[in-house]
PDB file of C-alpha atoms in Angstrom:
ATOM      1  CA  VAL L  15    -104.604-172.334 -39.495  1.00  0.00           C
ATOM      2  CA  ASP L  16    -106.203-168.874 -38.096  1.00  0.00           C
ATOM      3  CA  ASP L  17    -108.859-171.054 -36.392  1.00  0.00           C
ATOM      4  CA  VAL L  18    -106.298-173.523 -34.750  1.00  0.00           C
ATOM      5  CA  LYS L  19    -104.334-169.884 -34.156  1.00  0.00           C
ATOM      6  CA  ALA L  20    -107.698-168.376 -32.198  1.00  0.00           C
ATOM      7  CA  GLU L  21    -108.263-171.517 -30.083  1.00  0.00           C
ATOM      8  CA  ILE L  22    -104.327-171.287 -28.911  1.00  0.00           C
ATOM      9  CA  SER L  23    -104.366-168.141 -27.797  1.00  0.00           C
ATOM     10  CA  THR L  24    -107.928-168.608 -25.734  1.00  0.00           C
ATOM     11  CA  ALA L  25    -106.816-171.483 -24.217  1.00  0.00           C
ATOM     12  CA  ALA L  26    -108.190-171.255 -20.299  1.00  0.00           C
ATOM     13  CA  VAL L  27    -107.572-173.842 -16.914  1.00  0.00           C
ATOM     14  CA  HIS L  28    -110.669-176.123 -16.881  1.00  0.00           C
ATOM     15  CA  SER L  29    -109.303-177.865 -13.760  1.00  0.00           C
ATOM     16  CA  GLU L  30    -106.466-179.327 -11.783  1.00  0.00           C
ATOM     17  CA  VAL L  31    -106.510-182.972 -10.813  1.00  0.00           C
ATOM     18  CA  GLY L  32    -104.073-185.295  -9.200  1.00  0.00           C
ATOM     19  CA  HIS L  33    -102.609-183.452  -6.102  1.00  0.00           C
ATOM     20  CA  GLU L  34    -101.666-186.445  -5.194  1.00  0.00           C
ATOM     21  CA  LEU L  35     -98.605-186.642  -7.544  1.00  0.00           C
ATOM     22  CA  GLN L  36     -94.611-186.745  -6.680  1.00  0.00           C
ATOM     23  CA  SER L  37     -92.477-184.988  -9.242  1.00  0.00           C
ATOM     24  CA  PRO L  38     -95.193-185.692 -12.150  1.00  0.00           C
ATOM     25  CA  SER L  39     -92.937-185.535 -15.133  1.00  0.00           C
ATOM     26  CA  CYS L  40     -95.484-187.118 -18.219  1.00  0.00           C
ATOM     27  CA  ALA L  41     -98.579-188.091 -19.968  1.00  0.00           C
ATOM     28  CA  CYS L  42    -100.671-189.274 -22.327  1.00  0.00           C
ATOM     29  CA  ARG L  43    -103.902-189.732 -23.761  1.00  0.00           C
ATOM     30  CA  VAL L  44    -106.071-193.649 -22.945  1.00  0.00           C
ATOM     31  CA  ARG L  45    -109.063-195.414 -23.614  1.00  0.00           C
ATOM     32  CA  TYR L  46    -109.863-197.285 -20.292  1.00  0.00           C
ATOM     33  CA  GLN L  47    -111.803-200.295 -21.282  1.00  0.00           C
ATOM     34  CA  GLY L  48    -112.042-199.671 -24.922  1.00  0.00           C
ATOM     35  CA  ARG L  49    -114.697-196.876 -24.910  1.00  0.00           C
ATOM     36  CA  TYR L  50    -113.809-194.035 -21.851  1.00  0.00           C
ATOM     37  CA  GLU L  51    -111.886-191.059 -22.537  1.00  0.00           C
ATOM     38  CA  ALA L  52    -109.213-191.100 -19.498  1.00  0.00           C
ATOM     39  CA  PHE L  53    -105.086-190.106 -19.305  1.00  0.00           C
ATOM     40  CA  ALA L  54    -102.233-191.729 -18.048  1.00  0.00           C
ATOM     41  CA  VAL L  55     -99.892-189.591 -15.623  1.00  0.00           C
ATOM     42  CA  SER L  56     -96.514-190.830 -14.832  1.00  0.00           C
ATOM     43  CA  ASP L  57     -95.810-190.384 -10.701  1.00  0.00           C
ATOM     44  CA  THR L  58     -91.855-190.531 -11.765  1.00  0.00           C
ATOM     45  CA  GLY L  59     -91.522-189.473  -7.445  1.00  0.00           C
ATOM     46  CA  ALA L  60     -93.965-192.440  -6.281  1.00  0.00           C
ATOM     47  CA  GLY L  61     -92.365-194.720  -9.511  1.00  0.00           C
ATOM     48  CA  VAL L  62     -96.632-195.054 -10.305  1.00  0.00           C
ATOM     49  CA  VAL L  63     -98.604-194.728 -12.919  1.00  0.00           C
ATOM     50  CA  ARG L  64    -101.731-193.274 -12.647  1.00  0.00           C
ATOM     51  CA  LEU L  65    -105.138-193.534 -14.465  1.00  0.00           C
ATOM     52  CA  PHE L  66    -107.461-190.593 -14.873  1.00  0.00           C
ATOM     53  CA  SER L  67    -110.675-189.851 -15.710  1.00  0.00           C
ATOM     54  CA  MET L  68    -111.449-186.603 -16.853  1.00  0.00           C
ATOM     55  CA  LYS L  69    -113.359-186.008 -14.074  1.00  0.00           C
ATOM     56  CA  GLY L  70    -109.628-186.336 -12.291  1.00  0.00           C
ATOM     57  CA  VAL L  71    -110.591-189.866 -10.434  1.00  0.00           C
ATOM     58  CA  VAL L  72    -107.455-191.821 -10.405  1.00  0.00           C
ATOM     59  CA  LEU L  73    -108.866-194.800 -12.101  1.00  0.00           C
ATOM     60  CA  GLU L  74    -105.575-197.430 -12.325  1.00  0.00           C
ATOM     61  CA  ASN L  75    -102.282-197.069 -10.054  1.00  0.00           C
ATOM     62  CA  ILE L  76     -99.510-199.450 -12.506  1.00  0.00           C
ATOM     63  CA  ARG L  77     -96.391-200.164  -9.877  1.00  0.00           C
ATOM     64  CA  LEU L  78     -93.628-200.698 -11.466  1.00  0.00           C
ATOM     65  CA  PRO L  79     -91.789-203.736 -10.019  1.00  0.00           C
ATOM     66  CA  VAL L  80     -88.070-203.092  -8.536  1.00  0.00           C
ATOM     67  CA  ARG L  81     -85.830-205.266 -10.255  1.00  0.00           C
ATOM     68  CA  SER L  82     -82.691-205.079  -8.522  1.00  0.00           C
ATOM     69  CA  GLN L  83     -80.029-203.043  -6.150  1.00  0.00           C
ATOM     70  CA  ASP L  84     -77.796-201.709  -7.812  1.00  0.00           C
ATOM     71  CA  SER L  85     -79.507-198.752 -10.464  1.00  0.00           C
ATOM     72  CA  GLU L  86     -78.694-195.094 -10.031  1.00  0.00           C
ATOM     73  CA  PRO L  87     -81.030-192.301  -9.614  1.00  0.00           C
ATOM     74  CA  PRO L  88     -81.911-190.783 -12.946  1.00  0.00           C
ATOM     75  CA  HIS L  89     -79.705-187.742 -14.032  1.00  0.00           C
ATOM     76  CA  ALA L  90     -81.871-185.722 -14.334  1.00  0.00           C
ATOM     77  CA  LEU L  91     -85.313-185.969 -12.339  1.00  0.00           C
ATOM     78  CA  PRO L  92     -88.339-183.551 -12.128  1.00  0.00           C
ATOM     79  CA  PHE L  93     -87.485-180.665  -9.895  1.00  0.00           C
ATOM     80  CA  GLY L  94     -84.717-181.936  -7.683  1.00  0.00           C
ATOM     81  CA  ALA L  95     -86.590-185.449  -7.006  1.00  0.00           C
ATOM     82  CA  ARG L  96     -84.993-187.862  -5.074  1.00  0.00           C
ATOM     83  CA  ASP L  97     -84.633-191.407  -5.327  1.00  0.00           C
ATOM     84  CA  ALA L  98     -83.361-193.886  -3.910  1.00  0.00           C
ATOM     85  CA  PRO L  99     -81.063-197.398  -6.179  1.00  0.00           C
ATOM     86  CA  GLY L 100     -83.337-199.490  -6.842  1.00  0.00           C
ATOM     87  CA  ARG L 101     -86.775-197.670  -6.778  1.00  0.00           C
ATOM     88  CA  PRO L 102     -88.452-197.440 -10.634  1.00  0.00           C
ATOM     89  CA  ALA L 103     -88.933-194.245 -12.099  1.00  0.00           C
ATOM     90  CA  PRO L 104     -91.522-194.215 -14.504  1.00  0.00           C
ATOM     91  CA  TRP L 105     -90.636-191.264 -17.526  1.00  0.00           C
ATOM     92  CA  GLY L 106     -92.175-191.551 -21.018  1.00  0.00           C
ATOM     93  CA  ILE L 107     -95.743-193.641 -22.036  1.00  0.00           C
ATOM     94  CA  VAL L 108     -97.301-194.697 -25.404  1.00  0.00           C
ATOM     95  CA  PHE L 109    -100.711-196.246 -25.497  1.00  0.00           C
ATOM     96  CA  TYR L 110    -101.875-198.363 -28.078  1.00  0.00           C
ATOM     97  CA  ASP L 111    -104.567-201.075 -28.444  1.00  0.00           C
ATOM     98  CA  HIS L 112    -105.440-202.316 -24.853  1.00  0.00           C
ATOM     99  CA  TYR L 113    -101.658-201.316 -23.444  1.00  0.00           C
ATOM    100  CA  LEU L 114     -99.142-198.633 -21.975  1.00  0.00           C
ATOM    101  CA  ALA L 115     -95.690-198.899 -22.653  1.00  0.00           C
ATOM    102  CA  ILE L 116     -93.692-197.424 -19.598  1.00  0.00           C
ATOM    103  CA  VAL L 117     -90.135-196.022 -19.831  1.00  0.00           C
ATOM    104  CA  ASP L 118     -88.633-196.724 -16.992  1.00  0.00           C
ATOM    105  CA  SER L 119     -85.479-194.467 -16.421  1.00  0.00           C
ATOM    106  CA  ASN L 120     -83.803-195.561 -13.282  1.00  0.00           C
ATOM    107  CA  GLN L 121     -83.938-199.054 -14.086  1.00  0.00           C
ATOM    108  CA  HIS L 122     -83.308-198.476 -17.485  1.00  0.00           C
ATOM    109  CA  ASN L 123     -85.986-200.855 -19.093  1.00  0.00           C
ATOM    110  CA  VAL L 124     -89.710-200.401 -20.969  1.00  0.00           C
ATOM    111  CA  SER L 125     -92.429-201.786 -19.276  1.00  0.00           C
ATOM    112  CA  VAL L 126     -96.074-202.804 -20.905  1.00  0.00           C
ATOM    113  CA  TRP L 127     -98.722-203.840 -19.010  1.00  0.00           C
ATOM    114  CA  ASN L 128    -102.508-204.159 -19.889  1.00  0.00           C
ATOM    115  CA  ILE L 129    -104.322-201.146 -18.433  1.00  0.00           C
ATOM    116  CA  ASP L 130    -107.382-202.903 -18.589  1.00  0.00           C
ATOM    117  CA  ASN L 131    -106.338-205.548 -16.492  1.00  0.00           C
ATOM    118  CA  VAL L 132    -103.577-204.127 -14.349  1.00  0.00           C
ATOM    119  CA  LYS L 133    -104.208-207.010 -12.006  1.00  0.00           C
ATOM    120  CA  GLY L 134    -102.198-209.275 -14.141  1.00  0.00           C
ATOM    121  CA  GLY L 135     -99.042-207.490 -13.680  1.00  0.00           C
ATOM    122  CA  GLU L 136     -96.745-206.538 -16.492  1.00  0.00           C
ATOM    123  CA  VAL L 137     -96.757-208.589 -19.900  1.00  0.00           C
ATOM    124  CA  GLN L 138     -93.853-207.792 -21.089  1.00  0.00           C
ATOM    125  CA  THR L 139     -90.352-206.030 -20.412  1.00  0.00           C
ATOM    126  CA  PHE L 140     -87.385-204.988 -23.389  1.00  0.00           C
ATOM    127  CA  GLY L 141     -84.089-203.179 -22.262  1.00  0.00           C
ATOM    128  CA  ARG L 142     -81.888-203.636 -20.034  1.00  0.00           C
ATOM    129  CA  PRO L 143     -79.199-201.327 -17.881  1.00  0.00           C
ATOM    130  CA  GLY L 144     -76.040-200.341 -20.341  1.00  0.00           C
ATOM    131  CA  GLN L 145     -73.996-198.111 -19.337  1.00  0.00           C
ATOM    132  CA  SER L 146     -73.509-193.978 -20.459  1.00  0.00           C
ATOM    133  CA  GLY L 147     -71.231-193.295 -23.998  1.00  0.00           C
ATOM    134  CA  PHE L 148     -70.638-194.763 -26.770  1.00  0.00           C
ATOM    135  CA  THR L 149     -69.818-198.239 -26.558  1.00  0.00           C
ATOM    136  CA  SER L 150     -73.368-198.790 -24.631  1.00  0.00           C
ATOM    137  CA  GLN L 151     -74.477-202.135 -26.513  1.00  0.00           C
ATOM    138  CA  ASN L 152     -77.309-202.314 -28.650  1.00  0.00           C
ATOM    139  CA  GLY L 153     -81.229-202.466 -27.425  1.00  0.00           C
ATOM    140  CA  THR L 154     -79.363-201.687 -23.769  1.00  0.00           C
ATOM    141  CA  LEU L 155     -80.069-198.324 -22.102  1.00  0.00           C
ATOM    142  CA  TRP L 156     -78.879-195.898 -19.272  1.00  0.00           C
ATOM    143  CA  HIS L 157     -81.557-193.126 -17.945  1.00  0.00           C
ATOM    144  CA  PRO L 158     -83.785-193.847 -21.162  1.00  0.00           C
ATOM    145  CA  LYS L 159     -87.119-190.736 -21.306  1.00  0.00           C
ATOM    146  CA  GLY L 160     -89.675-190.508 -24.124  1.00  0.00           C
ATOM    147  CA  ILE L 161     -91.156-193.335 -25.972  1.00  0.00           C
ATOM    148  CA  CYS L 162     -93.815-193.217 -28.879  1.00  0.00           C
ATOM    149  CA  ARG L 163     -94.978-196.024 -31.188  1.00  0.00           C
ATOM    150  CA  THR L 164     -94.885-195.872 -34.710  1.00  0.00           C
ATOM    151  CA  VAL L 165     -97.521-196.914 -37.491  1.00  0.00           C
ATOM    152  CA  ASN L 166     -96.059-200.106 -38.199  1.00  0.00           C
ATOM    153  CA  GLY L 167     -95.752-201.080 -34.525  1.00  0.00           C
ATOM    154  CA  HIS L 168     -92.720-200.714 -33.334  1.00  0.00           C
ATOM    155  CA  LEU L 169     -91.372-198.223 -30.517  1.00  0.00           C
ATOM    156  CA  VAL L 170     -89.321-195.383 -30.135  1.00  0.00           C
ATOM    157  CA  VAL L 171     -86.680-194.897 -26.971  1.00  0.00           C
ATOM    158  CA  CYS L 172     -85.382-191.726 -26.357  1.00  0.00           C
ATOM    159  CA  ASP L 173     -82.370-193.384 -24.940  1.00  0.00           C
ATOM    160  CA  SER L 174     -81.063-189.856 -23.346  1.00  0.00           C
ATOM    161  CA  GLY L 175     -78.173-191.079 -21.184  1.00  0.00           C
ATOM    162  CA  ASN L 176     -76.310-192.313 -24.358  1.00  0.00           C
ATOM    163  CA  HIS L 177     -77.796-188.909 -26.660  1.00  0.00           C
ATOM    164  CA  ARG L 178     -79.258-192.013 -28.950  1.00  0.00           C
ATOM    165  CA  ILE L 179     -82.587-193.330 -29.785  1.00  0.00           C
ATOM    166  CA  GLN L 180     -83.167-196.796 -29.930  1.00  0.00           C
ATOM    167  CA  VAL L 181     -85.697-198.853 -32.379  1.00  0.00           C
ATOM    168  CA  TYR L 182     -87.202-201.711 -30.886  1.00  0.00           C
ATOM    169  CA  SER L 183     -89.511-204.268 -32.494  1.00  0.00           C
ATOM    170  CA  PRO L 184     -93.210-205.203 -30.949  1.00  0.00           C
ATOM    171  CA  ALA L 185     -91.755-208.063 -29.441  1.00  0.00           C
ATOM    172  CA  GLY L 186     -89.232-205.581 -28.068  1.00  0.00           C
ATOM    173  CA  SER L 187     -86.082-207.003 -30.154  1.00  0.00           C
ATOM    174  CA  PHE L 188     -83.521-204.077 -31.129  1.00  0.00           C
ATOM    175  CA  VAL L 189     -84.003-202.674 -34.770  1.00  0.00           C
ATOM    176  CA  ARG L 190     -81.074-200.255 -34.943  1.00  0.00           C
ATOM    177  CA  LYS L 191     -79.970-196.985 -32.928  1.00  0.00           C
ATOM    178  CA  PHE L 192     -79.434-192.940 -34.078  1.00  0.00           C
ATOM    179  CA  GLY L 193     -78.848-189.644 -33.151  1.00  0.00           C
ATOM    180  CA  TYR L 194     -75.413-190.021 -31.809  1.00  0.00           C
ATOM    181  CA  GLY L 195     -73.726-187.220 -32.464  1.00  0.00           C
ATOM    182  CA  VAL L 196     -76.881-185.114 -33.216  1.00  0.00           C
ATOM    183  CA  LEU L 197     -78.667-185.253 -29.814  1.00  0.00           C
ATOM    184  CA  ARG L 198     -78.083-184.128 -26.349  1.00  0.00           C
ATOM    185  CA  ASP L 199     -80.117-185.627 -24.326  1.00  0.00           C
ATOM    186  CA  PRO L 200     -83.341-186.526 -26.352  1.00  0.00           C
ATOM    187  CA  SER L 201     -86.318-186.304 -23.846  1.00  0.00           C
ATOM    188  CA  ASP L 202     -88.963-187.319 -26.281  1.00  0.00           C
ATOM    189  CA  CYS L 203     -89.685-188.430 -29.554  1.00  0.00           C
ATOM    190  CA  GLU L 204     -93.198-188.437 -31.357  1.00  0.00           C
ATOM    191  CA  MET L 205     -94.756-189.513 -34.509  1.00  0.00           C
ATOM    192  CA  VAL L 206     -95.380-186.240 -36.695  1.00  0.00           C
ATOM    193  CA  SER L 207     -98.687-186.088 -39.492  1.00  0.00           C
ATOM    194  CA  GLU L 208    -100.381-188.183 -41.969  1.00  0.00           C
ATOM    195  CA  THR L 209     -98.121-186.474 -45.109  1.00  0.00           C
ATOM    196  CA  LEU L 210     -94.995-187.420 -42.559  1.00  0.00           C
ATOM    197  CA  SER L 211     -96.024-190.750 -41.035  1.00  0.00           C
ATOM    198  CA  SER L 212     -92.587-192.303 -41.703  1.00  0.00           C
ATOM    199  CA  ASN L 213     -91.015-189.821 -39.732  1.00  0.00           C
ATOM    200  CA  ILE L 214     -90.036-189.299 -35.914  1.00  0.00           C
ATOM    201  CA  ALA L 215     -89.400-185.395 -34.380  1.00  0.00           C
ATOM    202  CA  VAL L 216     -87.426-185.303 -31.167  1.00  0.00           C
ATOM    203  CA  SER L 217     -87.169-183.144 -29.045  1.00  0.00           C
ATOM    204  CA  ASP L 218     -83.283-182.584 -28.369  1.00  0.00           C
ATOM    205  CA  THR L 219     -83.068-180.699 -24.775  1.00  0.00           C
ATOM    206  CA  GLY L 220     -79.342-180.181 -24.498  1.00  0.00           C
ATOM    207  CA  HIS L 221     -79.724-178.065 -28.180  1.00  0.00           C
ATOM    208  CA  ASP L 222     -83.064-176.478 -27.471  1.00  0.00           C
ATOM    209  CA  ARG L 223     -84.294-177.683 -30.796  1.00  0.00           C
ATOM    210  CA  ILE L 224     -86.371-180.285 -32.367  1.00  0.00           C
ATOM    211  CA  GLN L 225     -84.711-183.354 -34.544  1.00  0.00           C
ATOM    212  CA  VAL L 226     -86.760-184.813 -37.320  1.00  0.00           C
ATOM    213  CA  PHE L 227     -85.534-188.090 -38.215  1.00  0.00           C
ATOM    214  CA  SER L 228     -86.883-191.048 -40.734  1.00  0.00           C
ATOM    215  CA  PHE L 229     -87.360-193.605 -40.005  1.00  0.00           C
ATOM    216  CA  GLU L 230     -84.116-195.145 -40.677  1.00  0.00           C
ATOM    217  CA  GLY L 231     -82.415-192.940 -39.195  1.00  0.00           C
ATOM    218  CA  ASP L 232     -81.314-190.075 -41.118  1.00  0.00           C
ATOM    219  CA  ALA L 233     -81.449-186.476 -40.018  1.00  0.00           C
ATOM    220  CA  LEU L 234     -84.263-184.662 -41.915  1.00  0.00           C
ATOM    221  CA  PHE L 235     -84.152-180.967 -40.922  1.00  0.00           C
ATOM    222  CA  ARG L 236     -84.172-179.037 -37.394  1.00  0.00           C
ATOM    223  CA  VAL L 237     -86.753-176.541 -35.473  1.00  0.00           C
ATOM    224  CA  ALA L 238     -83.923-174.521 -34.351  1.00  0.00           C
ATOM    225  CA  ARG L 239     -84.728-172.097 -31.166  1.00  0.00           C
ATOM    226  CA  SER L 240     -85.071-168.495 -32.284  1.00  0.00           C
ATOM    227  CA  ALA L 241     -86.863-164.802 -31.502  1.00  0.00           C
ATOM    228  CA  THR L 242     -90.184-165.846 -33.155  1.00  0.00           C
ATOM    229  CA  LEU L 243     -89.978-168.783 -31.096  1.00  0.00           C
ATOM    230  CA  PRO L 244     -88.668-168.977 -27.423  1.00  0.00           C
ATOM    231  CA  MET L 245     -87.773-172.491 -27.422  1.00  0.00           C
ATOM    232  CA  ARG L 246     -85.747-173.304 -23.848  1.00  0.00           C
ATOM    233  CA  ARG L 247     -84.822-176.811 -23.464  1.00  0.00           C
ATOM    234  CA  PRO L 248     -87.926-179.083 -24.981  1.00  0.00           C
ATOM    235  CA  GLN L 249     -89.496-182.056 -22.991  1.00  0.00           C
ATOM    236  CA  CYS L 250     -92.329-183.434 -23.873  1.00  0.00           C
ATOM    237  CA  LEU L 251     -93.787-183.551 -27.612  1.00  0.00           C
ATOM    238  CA  ALA L 252     -97.342-184.238 -28.946  1.00  0.00           C
ATOM    239  CA  ARG L 253     -98.449-184.367 -31.962  1.00  0.00           C
ATOM    240  CA  CYS L 254    -102.185-182.061 -32.406  1.00  0.00           C
ATOM    241  CA  TRP L 255    -104.428-180.226 -35.569  1.00  0.00           C
ATOM    242  CA  LYS L 256    -102.675-182.595 -38.837  1.00  0.00           C
ATOM    243  CA  SER L 257     -98.895-182.031 -39.251  1.00  0.00           C
ATOM    244  CA  PHE L 258     -98.792-179.370 -35.517  1.00  0.00           C
ATOM    245  CA  LEU L 259     -96.747-180.438 -33.101  1.00  0.00           C
ATOM    246  CA  ALA L 260     -97.313-179.363 -29.059  1.00  0.00           C
ATOM    247  CA  ILE L 261     -93.681-178.648 -27.308  1.00  0.00           C
ATOM    248  CA  ALA L 262     -93.532-178.582 -23.978  1.00  0.00           C
ATOM    249  CA  CYS L 263     -90.627-176.222 -22.654  1.00  0.00           C
ATOM    250  CA  ASP L 264     -89.273-175.731 -19.252  1.00  0.00           C
ATOM    251  CA  ASP L 265     -91.482-171.993 -19.239  1.00  0.00           C
ATOM    252  CA  THR L 266     -94.117-172.215 -22.015  1.00  0.00           C
ATOM    253  CA  VAL L 267     -95.714-174.507 -24.358  1.00  0.00           C
ATOM    254  CA  GLN L 268     -95.090-173.826 -28.293  1.00  0.00           C
ATOM    255  CA  VAL L 269     -97.085-175.268 -31.264  1.00  0.00           C
ATOM    256  CA  VAL L 270     -95.135-175.285 -34.406  1.00  0.00           C
ATOM    257  CA  ASP L 271     -96.406-176.228 -38.285  1.00  0.00           C
ATOM    258  CA  LEU L 272     -93.414-178.777 -39.316  1.00  0.00           C
ATOM    259  CA  GLU L 273     -94.794-178.652 -43.114  1.00  0.00           C
ATOM    260  CA  ASP L 274     -93.689-174.930 -42.985  1.00  0.00           C
ATOM    261  CA  ASN L 275     -91.099-175.087 -40.258  1.00  0.00           C
ATOM    262  CA  ALA L 276     -93.456-172.314 -38.743  1.00  0.00           C
ATOM    263  CA  PRO L 277     -94.749-171.489 -35.317  1.00  0.00           C
ATOM    264  CA  MET L 278     -98.057-170.871 -34.793  1.00  0.00           C
ATOM    265  CA  GLY L 279     -98.830-169.755 -31.145  1.00  0.00           C
ATOM    266  CA  THR L 280     -98.154-170.045 -27.250  1.00  0.00           C
ATOM    267  CA  LEU L 281    -100.509-172.418 -25.135  1.00  0.00           C
ATOM    268  CA  ARG L 282    -100.966-169.374 -22.068  1.00  0.00           C
ATOM    269  CA  ASN L 283    -101.108-170.824 -18.573  1.00  0.00           C
ATOM    270  CA  ALA L 284     -98.721-173.115 -19.210  1.00  0.00           C
ATOM    271  CA  THR L 285     -95.503-173.088 -17.279  1.00  0.00           C
ATOM    272  CA  THR L 286     -93.220-175.096 -15.592  1.00  0.00           C
ATOM    273  CA  VAL L 287     -94.542-178.108 -18.180  1.00  0.00           C
ATOM    274  CA  ARG L 288     -93.066-181.073 -17.858  1.00  0.00           C
ATOM    275  CA  GLY L 289     -95.706-183.246 -20.111  1.00  0.00           C
ATOM    276  CA  LEU L 290     -98.847-182.787 -22.364  1.00  0.00           C
ATOM    277  CA  ALA L 291    -101.667-185.209 -23.653  1.00  0.00           C
ATOM    278  CA  ILE L 292    -103.607-183.836 -26.765  1.00  0.00           C
ATOM    279  CA  PHE L 293    -107.049-184.301 -26.963  1.00  0.00           C
ATOM    280  CA  GLU L 294    -107.695-183.211 -30.416  1.00  0.00           C
ATOM    281  CA  HIS L 295    -111.248-184.041 -31.507  1.00  0.00           C
ATOM    282  CA  MET L 296    -112.420-182.532 -27.646  1.00  0.00           C
ATOM    283  CA  GLY L 297    -109.454-179.207 -27.951  1.00  0.00           C
ATOM    284  CA  LEU L 298    -108.646-179.832 -24.828  1.00  0.00           C
ATOM    285  CA  VAL L 299    -104.833-180.368 -23.233  1.00  0.00           C
ATOM    286  CA  ALA L 300    -103.720-181.834 -20.174  1.00  0.00           C
ATOM    287  CA  LEU L 301    -100.257-180.340 -19.129  1.00  0.00           C
ATOM    288  CA  VAL L 302     -98.054-182.017 -16.617  1.00  0.00           C
ATOM    289  CA  ASN L 303     -96.479-179.501 -14.342  1.00  0.00           C
ATOM    290  CA  TYR L 304     -94.085-180.810 -12.612  1.00  0.00           C
ATOM    291  CA  LYS L 305     -93.317-178.171  -9.729  1.00  0.00           C
ATOM    292  CA  SER L 306     -97.031-177.823  -8.554  1.00  0.00           C
ATOM    293  CA  GLU L 307     -97.075-180.962  -8.969  1.00  0.00           C
ATOM    294  CA  VAL L 308    -100.342-181.593 -10.738  1.00  0.00           C
ATOM    295  CA  VAL L 309    -101.831-181.706 -13.878  1.00  0.00           C
ATOM    296  CA  GLN L 310    -104.206-178.854 -15.241  1.00  0.00           C
ATOM    297  CA  LEU L 311    -107.430-178.833 -18.172  1.00  0.00           C
ATOM    298  CA  LEU L 312    -106.880-176.870 -20.204  1.00  0.00           C
ATOM    299  CA  LYS L 313    -109.725-176.088 -23.234  1.00  0.00           C
ATOM    300  CA  LEU L 314    -109.458-174.743 -26.321  1.00  0.00           C
ATOM    301  CA  GLY L 315    -112.095-172.182 -27.763  1.00  0.00           C
ATOM    302  CA  SER L 316    -115.117-172.870 -27.402  1.00  0.00           C
ATOM    303  CA  ARG L 317    -114.655-177.395 -28.834  1.00  0.00           C
ATOM    304  CA  GLY L 318    -113.596-177.652 -24.915  1.00  0.00           C
ATOM    305  CA  SER L 319    -116.230-176.480 -22.497  1.00  0.00           C
ATOM    306  CA  SER L 320    -119.453-179.051 -24.264  1.00  0.00           C
ATOM    307  CA  ALA L 321    -116.623-181.815 -25.071  1.00  0.00           C
ATOM    308  CA  LEU L 322    -114.762-181.956 -21.374  1.00  0.00           C
ATOM    309  CA  ALA L 323    -118.430-181.785 -20.410  1.00  0.00           C
ATOM    310  CA  ALA L 324    -119.619-185.026 -22.265  1.00  0.00           C
ATOM    311  CA  ALA L 325    -116.748-187.195 -20.981  1.00  0.00           C
ATOM    312  CA  GLU L 326    -116.996-186.282 -17.507  1.00  0.00           C
ATOM    313  CA  VAL L 327    -121.008-187.454 -17.800  1.00  0.00           C
ATOM    314  CA  GLU L 328    -119.558-190.555 -19.388  1.00  0.00           C
ATOM    315  CA  ALA L 329    -116.609-191.101 -16.987  1.00  0.00           C
ATOM    316  CA  PRO L 330    -115.706-194.855 -15.097  1.00  0.00           C
ATOM    317  CA  GLU L 331    -116.017-195.027 -11.526  1.00  0.00           C
ATOM    318  CA  PRO L 332    -112.707-196.603 -10.173  1.00  0.00           C
TER     319      PRO L 332
END
């Protein structure tokens, strides 16, 4: 625990990449071509998900298709982004196997792509536009945001416009919903540590707290804003270091130990963050800064320097 606190307190910016981004929102770690360390970023304002090498070189651009002309702009695009009706707006992303599942907040669905064959187009889509409120049907989405994948392959989606969570099977079929009446504008979700492997942490953005649910949807406990945890409008979540959870808020990134419900520290140089990706084995964090519209790579202590150098040497060319 002391080592983790020391790494958090000594985090330093190594580099900034992605200066071509437009109102970026989320990020996740990926394995490109099955072997290379890389990360994906939702370029929300441009309607594209971009895959970067650890050098900051763009490897792939995944451009989501336009499905209809009657979609509304997302109700909470980052930093005042402007979206035309019917224009894709990628938000939450999660990588598994060779696939990247992308939440399209503007067109109310989830698009799945094989990142090693982007030219082949999307391989799966699920969810369809619903409507705001309790009457929205099962499986329909309204301005969804975050997404995560469970250990058994289910995809969990933050149905933000309906203030609930929806769970889909690996084939994209509706399984269950939960959280209505408890959550307000949930922005992201994440499976938590191995000792809590069946539980799902949700950023309850409108209530300034994190809610932890069982896979069946039972509310278990919450991490609330306090004097020792100045958590304002939590956005993106990323699991790291055993039972620790990194929480990107509007003006800081907090690290919390879920097993003890205790704050572990605050990442320095982490302001206006909308998304983050953790490279735990490398001692690195990628932060999506939505105001300056760049991705910052932070080194955590001494591990980050050598690990990042090795990944940069092996980085693929686009």
